[in-house]
Amino acid sequence: QMCIRDRQSTGPQEFRKARDSLKLHYTNVIGVMAKSITLKTGQLMPLLGLGTWKSKPGEVAAAVKTALELGYRNIDCAYVYGNEKEIGAALKEVFDSGKVKREEVFITSKLWNTFHNKELVRKNIESSLSNLGLKYLDLYLIHWPHAFKPGTENFPKKEDGSIDYSDVHFLETWPAMEELVKEGLTKAIGLSNFNSKQIEQVLNIAKVQPSVLQVECHPYLNQKKLVDFAASKGIVVTAYSPLGSADRPWAKPEDPSLLDDPKIAPIAKKHNKSNAQVILRWLVQRGIVAIPKSVNPERLKANIDIFDFELDESEMDVIYTFNKPWRACPLDRDREHPLYPFKEEF
């Protein structure tokens, strides 16, 4: 049985700040206290979710079913991951069983780069909804700020093998995202992998405001300035690769290994938790939604078991000092694109 104490006058300043500015809430889900955060739309988004990037067909359905049984109520998907159909089959099985209702699960998907043309935006969300077997999404994000040439390939190539980009700007795409909300295809919209200047551009034209920003975030890339900027605009941050994405296909032997960092071990030992649990706790205690990916039942269980302890202010501060900054997903392929988001400081 997990429990949470909501401290009113004591506890880490970081936790109180995040709680007060972003309205942290607690919802009871099948005996598991799952902490949630309130979006601009009034929706509750659970602070711990299941990531599905790199989850292979044949494994992802079992992971989704196990996660929902364990009390997960936040599933992060994307068209380009290529596994939404299998996720949809798992969701249908669970919803049909009556154990969990559709409205109890927060489900996200993302607009892929080949669908940035305003007339293609609806087509892409409809593909995701069809694959997932859903009538609506809780959140739909623009996956990257830059666009690829539309067509049947997710990664269209020129003759020289380089990516065939489109010159559609994300400011042309955003009004089509807003239409999806009006039509009831998604409850909220947001951005992924956008920097502060790009977010500001969207905010300047938005009739429907972005509710969420999804970016890579972990102790080696703590994103403090970007998280503070987002909070100042009422935007909730979701952390992808929160544990450093050790299984990323382009990993190099010399890359740092976050989960093996010896500086985390004393904190983990003190709380009788794993390094991964401490990292996830550090994120959610900042008011950041974490979406670790796993298909391993034991790890799925451990990842959500982070609401029965609290890091004190000194422990939070120690983990802040790990910042390198280092990216697991630098997207070097698109570095020369004018809308490449990671050249800015934040």
Coordinates of C-alpha atoms in Angstrom, one line a residue:
Q1 CA 0.0 0.0 0.0
M2 CA 1.5 3.3 -1.1
C3 CA 0.8 6.5 0.7
I4 CA 1.6 10.1 0.3
R5 CA 1.8 12.9 2.7
D6 CA 1.0 16.3 1.4
R7 CA 3.1 18.6 3.6
Q8 CA 1.6 22.0 4.1
S9 CA 4.3 23.9 6.0
T10 CA 7.3 21.5 6.1
G11 CA 9.2 19.5 3.5
P12 CA 11.4 20.6 0.7
Q13 CA 11.0 24.0 -0.7
E14 CA 11.3 22.6 -4.2
F15 CA 8.3 20.3 -3.6
R16 CA 6.2 23.1 -2.1
K17 CA 7.0 25.5 -5.0
A18 CA 6.0 22.9 -7.6
R19 CA 2.9 21.9 -5.7
D20 CA 1.7 25.5 -5.3
S21 CA 2.5 26.8 -8.7
L22 CA 1.3 23.8 -10.7
K23 CA -1.4 22.4 -8.4
L24 CA -0.3 18.9 -7.5
H25 CA -3.2 16.6 -6.8
Y26 CA -3.6 13.2 -5.4
T27 CA -6.1 10.7 -6.8
N28 CA -6.8 7.3 -5.5
V29 CA -6.5 4.6 -8.1
I30 CA -7.4 1.1 -7.0
G31 CA -5.7 1.4 -3.6
V32 CA -2.6 3.1 -5.1
M33 CA -2.1 6.8 -4.4
A34 CA -1.1 8.2 -7.8
K35 CA -0.1 11.8 -7.7
S36 CA -1.3 14.0 -10.6
I37 CA -0.8 17.5 -11.8
T38 CA -3.5 19.8 -13.1
L39 CA -3.3 21.1 -16.7
K40 CA -4.6 24.5 -18.0
T41 CA -7.6 22.6 -19.3
G42 CA -8.5 21.4 -15.8
Q43 CA -7.5 17.8 -16.7
L44 CA -5.5 15.7 -14.1
M45 CA -2.4 14.2 -15.6
P46 CA -0.7 11.5 -13.5
L47 CA 2.9 12.3 -12.7
L48 CA 4.2 8.8 -13.5
G49 CA 3.3 7.3 -16.8
L50 CA 4.4 4.5 -19.2
G51 CA 6.7 5.4 -22.1
T52 CA 6.3 3.3 -25.2
W53 CA 9.2 4.5 -27.4
K54 CA 11.3 1.5 -28.4
S55 CA 8.8 -1.0 -27.0
K56 CA 8.7 -3.7 -29.6
P57 CA 5.6 -5.2 -31.1
G58 CA 5.0 -8.5 -29.2
E59 CA 6.1 -6.9 -26.0
V60 CA 4.3 -3.6 -25.7
A61 CA 0.8 -5.0 -25.3
A62 CA 1.8 -7.1 -22.3
A63 CA 3.6 -4.0 -20.8
V64 CA 0.5 -1.8 -21.2
K65 CA -1.8 -4.5 -19.6
T66 CA 0.7 -5.0 -16.7
A67 CA 1.1 -1.3 -16.2
L68 CA -2.6 -0.7 -16.0
E69 CA -3.0 -3.6 -13.5
L70 CA -0.2 -2.0 -11.4
G71 CA -2.1 1.3 -11.2
Y72 CA -0.5 3.3 -14.1
R73 CA -3.0 5.7 -15.5
N74 CA -0.9 7.6 -18.0
I75 CA 0.3 6.0 -21.3
D76 CA 2.5 8.0 -23.7
C77 CA 2.3 7.0 -27.4
A78 CA 3.3 8.4 -30.8
Y79 CA 2.4 7.6 -34.4
V80 CA 6.0 7.2 -35.4
Y81 CA 6.7 4.5 -32.7
G82 CA 4.9 2.1 -34.9
N83 CA 3.3 0.2 -32.0
E84 CA 0.0 2.1 -31.5
K85 CA -2.1 -0.8 -33.0
E86 CA -0.8 -3.2 -30.5
I87 CA -1.2 -0.7 -27.6
G88 CA -4.8 -0.2 -28.9
A89 CA -5.5 -4.0 -28.7
A90 CA -4.2 -4.0 -25.1
L91 CA -6.3 -1.0 -24.1
K92 CA -9.4 -2.6 -25.6
E93 CA -8.9 -5.8 -23.7
V94 CA -8.5 -3.9 -20.4
F95 CA -11.4 -1.5 -21.0
D96 CA -13.7 -4.4 -22.1
S97 CA -12.9 -6.3 -19.0
G98 CA -14.3 -3.5 -16.9
K99 CA -11.3 -3.3 -14.6
V100 CA -10.3 0.1 -15.9
K101 CA -12.5 2.7 -17.7
R102 CA -11.3 4.7 -20.7
E103 CA -11.9 8.0 -18.8
E104 CA -9.5 6.9 -16.0
V105 CA -6.5 6.7 -18.3
F106 CA -4.6 9.7 -19.6
I107 CA -3.4 8.9 -23.2
T108 CA -1.0 11.0 -25.3
S109 CA 0.0 10.7 -28.9
K110 CA 2.1 12.9 -31.2
L111 CA 1.8 14.5 -34.6
W112 CA 4.6 13.2 -36.8
N113 CA 6.9 15.4 -38.9
T114 CA 5.5 14.3 -42.3
F115 CA 2.0 15.6 -41.3
H116 CA 2.8 19.3 -40.4
N117 CA 0.8 20.6 -43.4
K118 CA -2.4 22.0 -41.9
E119 CA -4.6 19.7 -44.1
L120 CA -2.7 16.6 -42.9
V121 CA -2.9 17.2 -39.1
R122 CA -6.4 15.7 -38.8
K123 CA -5.4 12.7 -40.9
N124 CA -2.5 11.9 -38.5
I125 CA -4.5 12.1 -35.3
E126 CA -7.3 10.0 -37.0
S127 CA -4.6 7.3 -37.8
S128 CA -3.5 7.3 -34.2
L129 CA -7.1 7.2 -32.9
S130 CA -7.9 4.3 -35.2
N131 CA -4.8 2.3 -34.2
L132 CA -5.4 3.0 -30.5
G133 CA -9.1 2.2 -30.8
L134 CA -10.1 5.5 -29.2
K135 CA -12.6 8.2 -29.9
Y136 CA -10.4 10.9 -28.4
L137 CA -6.9 11.6 -26.9
D138 CA -6.3 13.4 -23.6
L139 CA -3.2 15.1 -25.1
Y140 CA -1.8 15.5 -28.7
L141 CA 1.7 17.0 -29.2
I142 CA 3.7 18.3 -32.1
H143 CA 6.5 15.8 -31.9
W144 CA 9.3 18.0 -33.3
P145 CA 9.3 21.7 -34.5
H146 CA 10.6 20.9 -38.0
A147 CA 8.7 19.2 -40.8
F148 CA 9.5 16.4 -43.3
K149 CA 8.2 16.1 -46.8
P150 CA 4.7 14.5 -46.7
G151 CA 4.4 11.0 -48.1
T152 CA 4.3 7.3 -47.2
E153 CA 7.8 7.3 -45.6
N154 CA 8.2 8.4 -42.0
F155 CA 11.8 9.5 -42.8
P156 CA 11.7 10.6 -46.5
K157 CA 15.1 10.7 -48.1
K158 CA 16.7 12.7 -50.9
E159 CA 18.9 10.9 -53.5
D160 CA 22.0 11.6 -51.4
G161 CA 20.4 9.8 -48.4
S162 CA 19.8 13.0 -46.4
I163 CA 16.3 13.8 -44.9
D164 CA 13.9 15.5 -47.3
Y165 CA 12.6 18.4 -45.2
S166 CA 9.5 20.4 -45.8
D167 CA 9.5 24.2 -45.3
V168 CA 6.2 24.2 -43.4
H169 CA 6.6 26.2 -40.2
F170 CA 5.1 25.0 -36.9
L171 CA 3.2 28.3 -36.7
E172 CA 1.2 27.1 -39.8
T173 CA 0.6 23.8 -38.0
W174 CA -0.6 25.1 -34.7
P175 CA -4.1 26.4 -35.8
A176 CA -4.8 23.0 -37.2
M177 CA -3.9 21.5 -33.8
E178 CA -6.4 23.9 -32.2
E179 CA -9.1 22.6 -34.5
L180 CA -8.6 19.1 -33.1
V181 CA -9.6 20.4 -29.7
K182 CA -12.7 22.2 -31.0
E183 CA -13.7 19.0 -32.8
G184 CA -13.3 16.9 -29.6
L185 CA -10.5 14.7 -31.1
T186 CA -8.2 15.6 -28.2
K187 CA -8.8 17.4 -24.9
A188 CA -5.4 19.2 -24.8
I189 CA -2.6 20.0 -27.2
G190 CA 1.1 20.7 -26.6
L191 CA 4.6 20.6 -27.9
S192 CA 7.5 18.2 -27.8
N193 CA 11.2 19.1 -28.2
F194 CA 10.6 22.8 -28.6
N195 CA 12.9 25.4 -27.0
S196 CA 11.8 28.5 -25.1
K197 CA 11.9 30.8 -28.1
Q198 CA 9.9 28.4 -30.2
I199 CA 7.3 28.0 -27.4
E200 CA 7.1 31.8 -27.1
Q201 CA 6.3 32.0 -30.8
V202 CA 3.4 29.5 -30.4
L203 CA 2.1 31.4 -27.4
N204 CA 2.0 34.6 -29.3
I205 CA -0.4 33.2 -31.9
A206 CA -2.3 30.6 -29.9
K207 CA -6.0 30.7 -29.4
V208 CA -5.8 27.4 -27.6
Q209 CA -2.7 27.4 -25.4
P210 CA -0.2 24.5 -25.2
S211 CA -0.8 22.6 -22.0
V212 CA 2.3 20.4 -22.0
L213 CA 5.9 20.4 -23.1
Q214 CA 7.6 17.1 -23.5
V215 CA 11.4 17.1 -23.5
E216 CA 14.3 14.9 -22.5
C217 CA 14.9 15.5 -18.8
H218 CA 17.0 13.7 -16.2
P219 CA 19.8 14.5 -13.7
Y220 CA 22.4 14.8 -16.5
L221 CA 20.1 17.2 -18.3
N222 CA 18.1 18.8 -15.6
Q223 CA 16.4 21.5 -17.9
K224 CA 16.0 23.8 -14.9
K225 CA 15.7 27.0 -17.0
L226 CA 13.3 25.4 -19.5
V227 CA 11.2 23.9 -16.7
D228 CA 11.1 27.3 -14.9
F229 CA 10.1 29.0 -18.2
A230 CA 7.4 26.5 -18.9
A231 CA 6.0 26.8 -15.3
S232 CA 5.9 30.6 -15.8
K233 CA 3.6 30.1 -18.7
G234 CA 1.4 27.5 -17.0
I235 CA 2.8 24.7 -19.1
V236 CA 3.4 21.3 -17.5
V237 CA 6.7 19.5 -18.4
T238 CA 6.9 15.8 -19.3
A239 CA 10.3 14.1 -19.1
Y240 CA 11.1 11.5 -21.7
S241 CA 14.2 9.3 -21.3
P242 CA 14.0 10.1 -17.5
L243 CA 16.5 7.3 -16.7
G244 CA 18.9 8.2 -19.5
S245 CA 17.6 5.8 -22.2
A246 CA 20.4 3.2 -21.8
D247 CA 18.8 1.1 -24.6
R248 CA 18.9 3.8 -27.3
P249 CA 20.1 2.4 -30.6
W250 CA 22.9 5.0 -31.0
A251 CA 24.5 4.6 -27.5
K252 CA 28.3 4.7 -27.5
P253 CA 30.5 2.8 -25.0
E254 CA 31.9 6.1 -23.7
D255 CA 28.5 7.7 -23.0
P256 CA 27.8 8.3 -19.3
S257 CA 25.5 5.8 -17.6
L258 CA 23.0 7.6 -15.4
L259 CA 21.7 4.6 -13.6
D260 CA 25.2 3.5 -12.6
D261 CA 26.2 6.9 -11.2
P262 CA 27.8 6.2 -7.8
K263 CA 26.7 9.6 -6.4
I264 CA 23.0 8.4 -6.4
A265 CA 23.8 5.2 -4.4
P266 CA 24.0 6.8 -0.9
I267 CA 20.6 8.6 -1.4
A268 CA 19.0 5.3 -2.7
K269 CA 20.4 3.4 0.2
K270 CA 19.1 5.8 2.8
H271 CA 15.5 5.5 1.4
N272 CA 15.8 1.8 0.7
K273 CA 15.1 2.5 -3.0
S274 CA 16.9 1.8 -6.3
N275 CA 18.8 4.5 -8.2
A276 CA 16.0 4.5 -10.8
Q277 CA 13.4 5.2 -8.1
V278 CA 15.4 8.1 -6.7
I279 CA 15.7 9.7 -10.1
L280 CA 12.0 9.3 -10.9
R281 CA 11.2 10.7 -7.4
W282 CA 13.5 13.7 -8.1
L283 CA 11.5 14.5 -11.3
V284 CA 8.0 14.1 -9.9
Q285 CA 8.9 16.1 -6.8
R286 CA 9.8 18.9 -9.2
G287 CA 6.2 18.7 -10.6
I288 CA 7.5 17.0 -13.8
V289 CA 5.7 14.1 -15.3
A290 CA 8.0 11.1 -15.9
I291 CA 7.3 8.5 -18.5
P292 CA 10.0 5.7 -18.1
K293 CA 9.7 3.0 -20.7
S294 CA 9.8 -0.7 -19.6
V295 CA 8.4 -4.0 -20.7
N296 CA 9.8 -5.8 -17.6
P297 CA 7.0 -6.4 -15.0
E298 CA 9.4 -6.0 -12.0
R299 CA 10.7 -2.7 -13.3
L300 CA 7.2 -1.5 -14.1
K301 CA 6.3 -2.2 -10.5
A302 CA 9.4 -0.5 -9.1
N303 CA 9.0 2.6 -11.3
I304 CA 5.6 3.4 -9.9
D305 CA 6.6 2.6 -6.3
I306 CA 8.0 6.2 -5.7
F307 CA 5.1 7.8 -3.8
D308 CA 6.0 6.5 -0.3
F309 CA 9.1 8.5 0.2
E310 CA 10.3 12.1 -0.2
L311 CA 13.7 13.5 -1.0
D312 CA 14.8 16.4 1.3
E313 CA 16.0 19.7 0.0
S314 CA 19.7 18.8 0.3
E315 CA 19.1 15.5 -1.7
M316 CA 17.2 17.4 -4.4
D317 CA 20.1 19.9 -4.6
V318 CA 22.8 17.2 -4.8
I319 CA 21.0 15.6 -7.8
Y320 CA 20.8 19.0 -9.4
T321 CA 24.6 19.1 -9.4
F322 CA 24.8 16.1 -11.7
N323 CA 23.9 18.3 -14.7
K324 CA 26.5 18.0 -17.5
P325 CA 24.4 18.8 -19.6
W326 CA 24.3 15.6 -21.7
R327 CA 21.6 14.5 -24.1
A328 CA 20.7 10.9 -24.8
C329 CA 18.7 12.1 -27.9
P330 CA 20.7 15.0 -29.4
L331 CA 19.2 14.5 -32.9
D332 CA 22.5 15.2 -34.6
R333 CA 20.9 14.3 -38.0
D334 CA 18.9 17.5 -38.0
R335 CA 21.5 19.8 -36.4
E336 CA 21.7 22.1 -39.5
H337 CA 18.0 22.6 -39.9
P338 CA 17.0 26.2 -39.1
L339 CA 14.3 24.9 -36.6
Y340 CA 16.7 22.5 -34.8
P341 CA 15.7 23.1 -31.2
F342 CA 18.8 22.4 -29.2
K343 CA 21.1 25.2 -30.2
E344 CA 19.5 27.6 -27.8
E345 CA 20.5 27.5 -24.1
F346 CA 17.0 26.4 -23.2

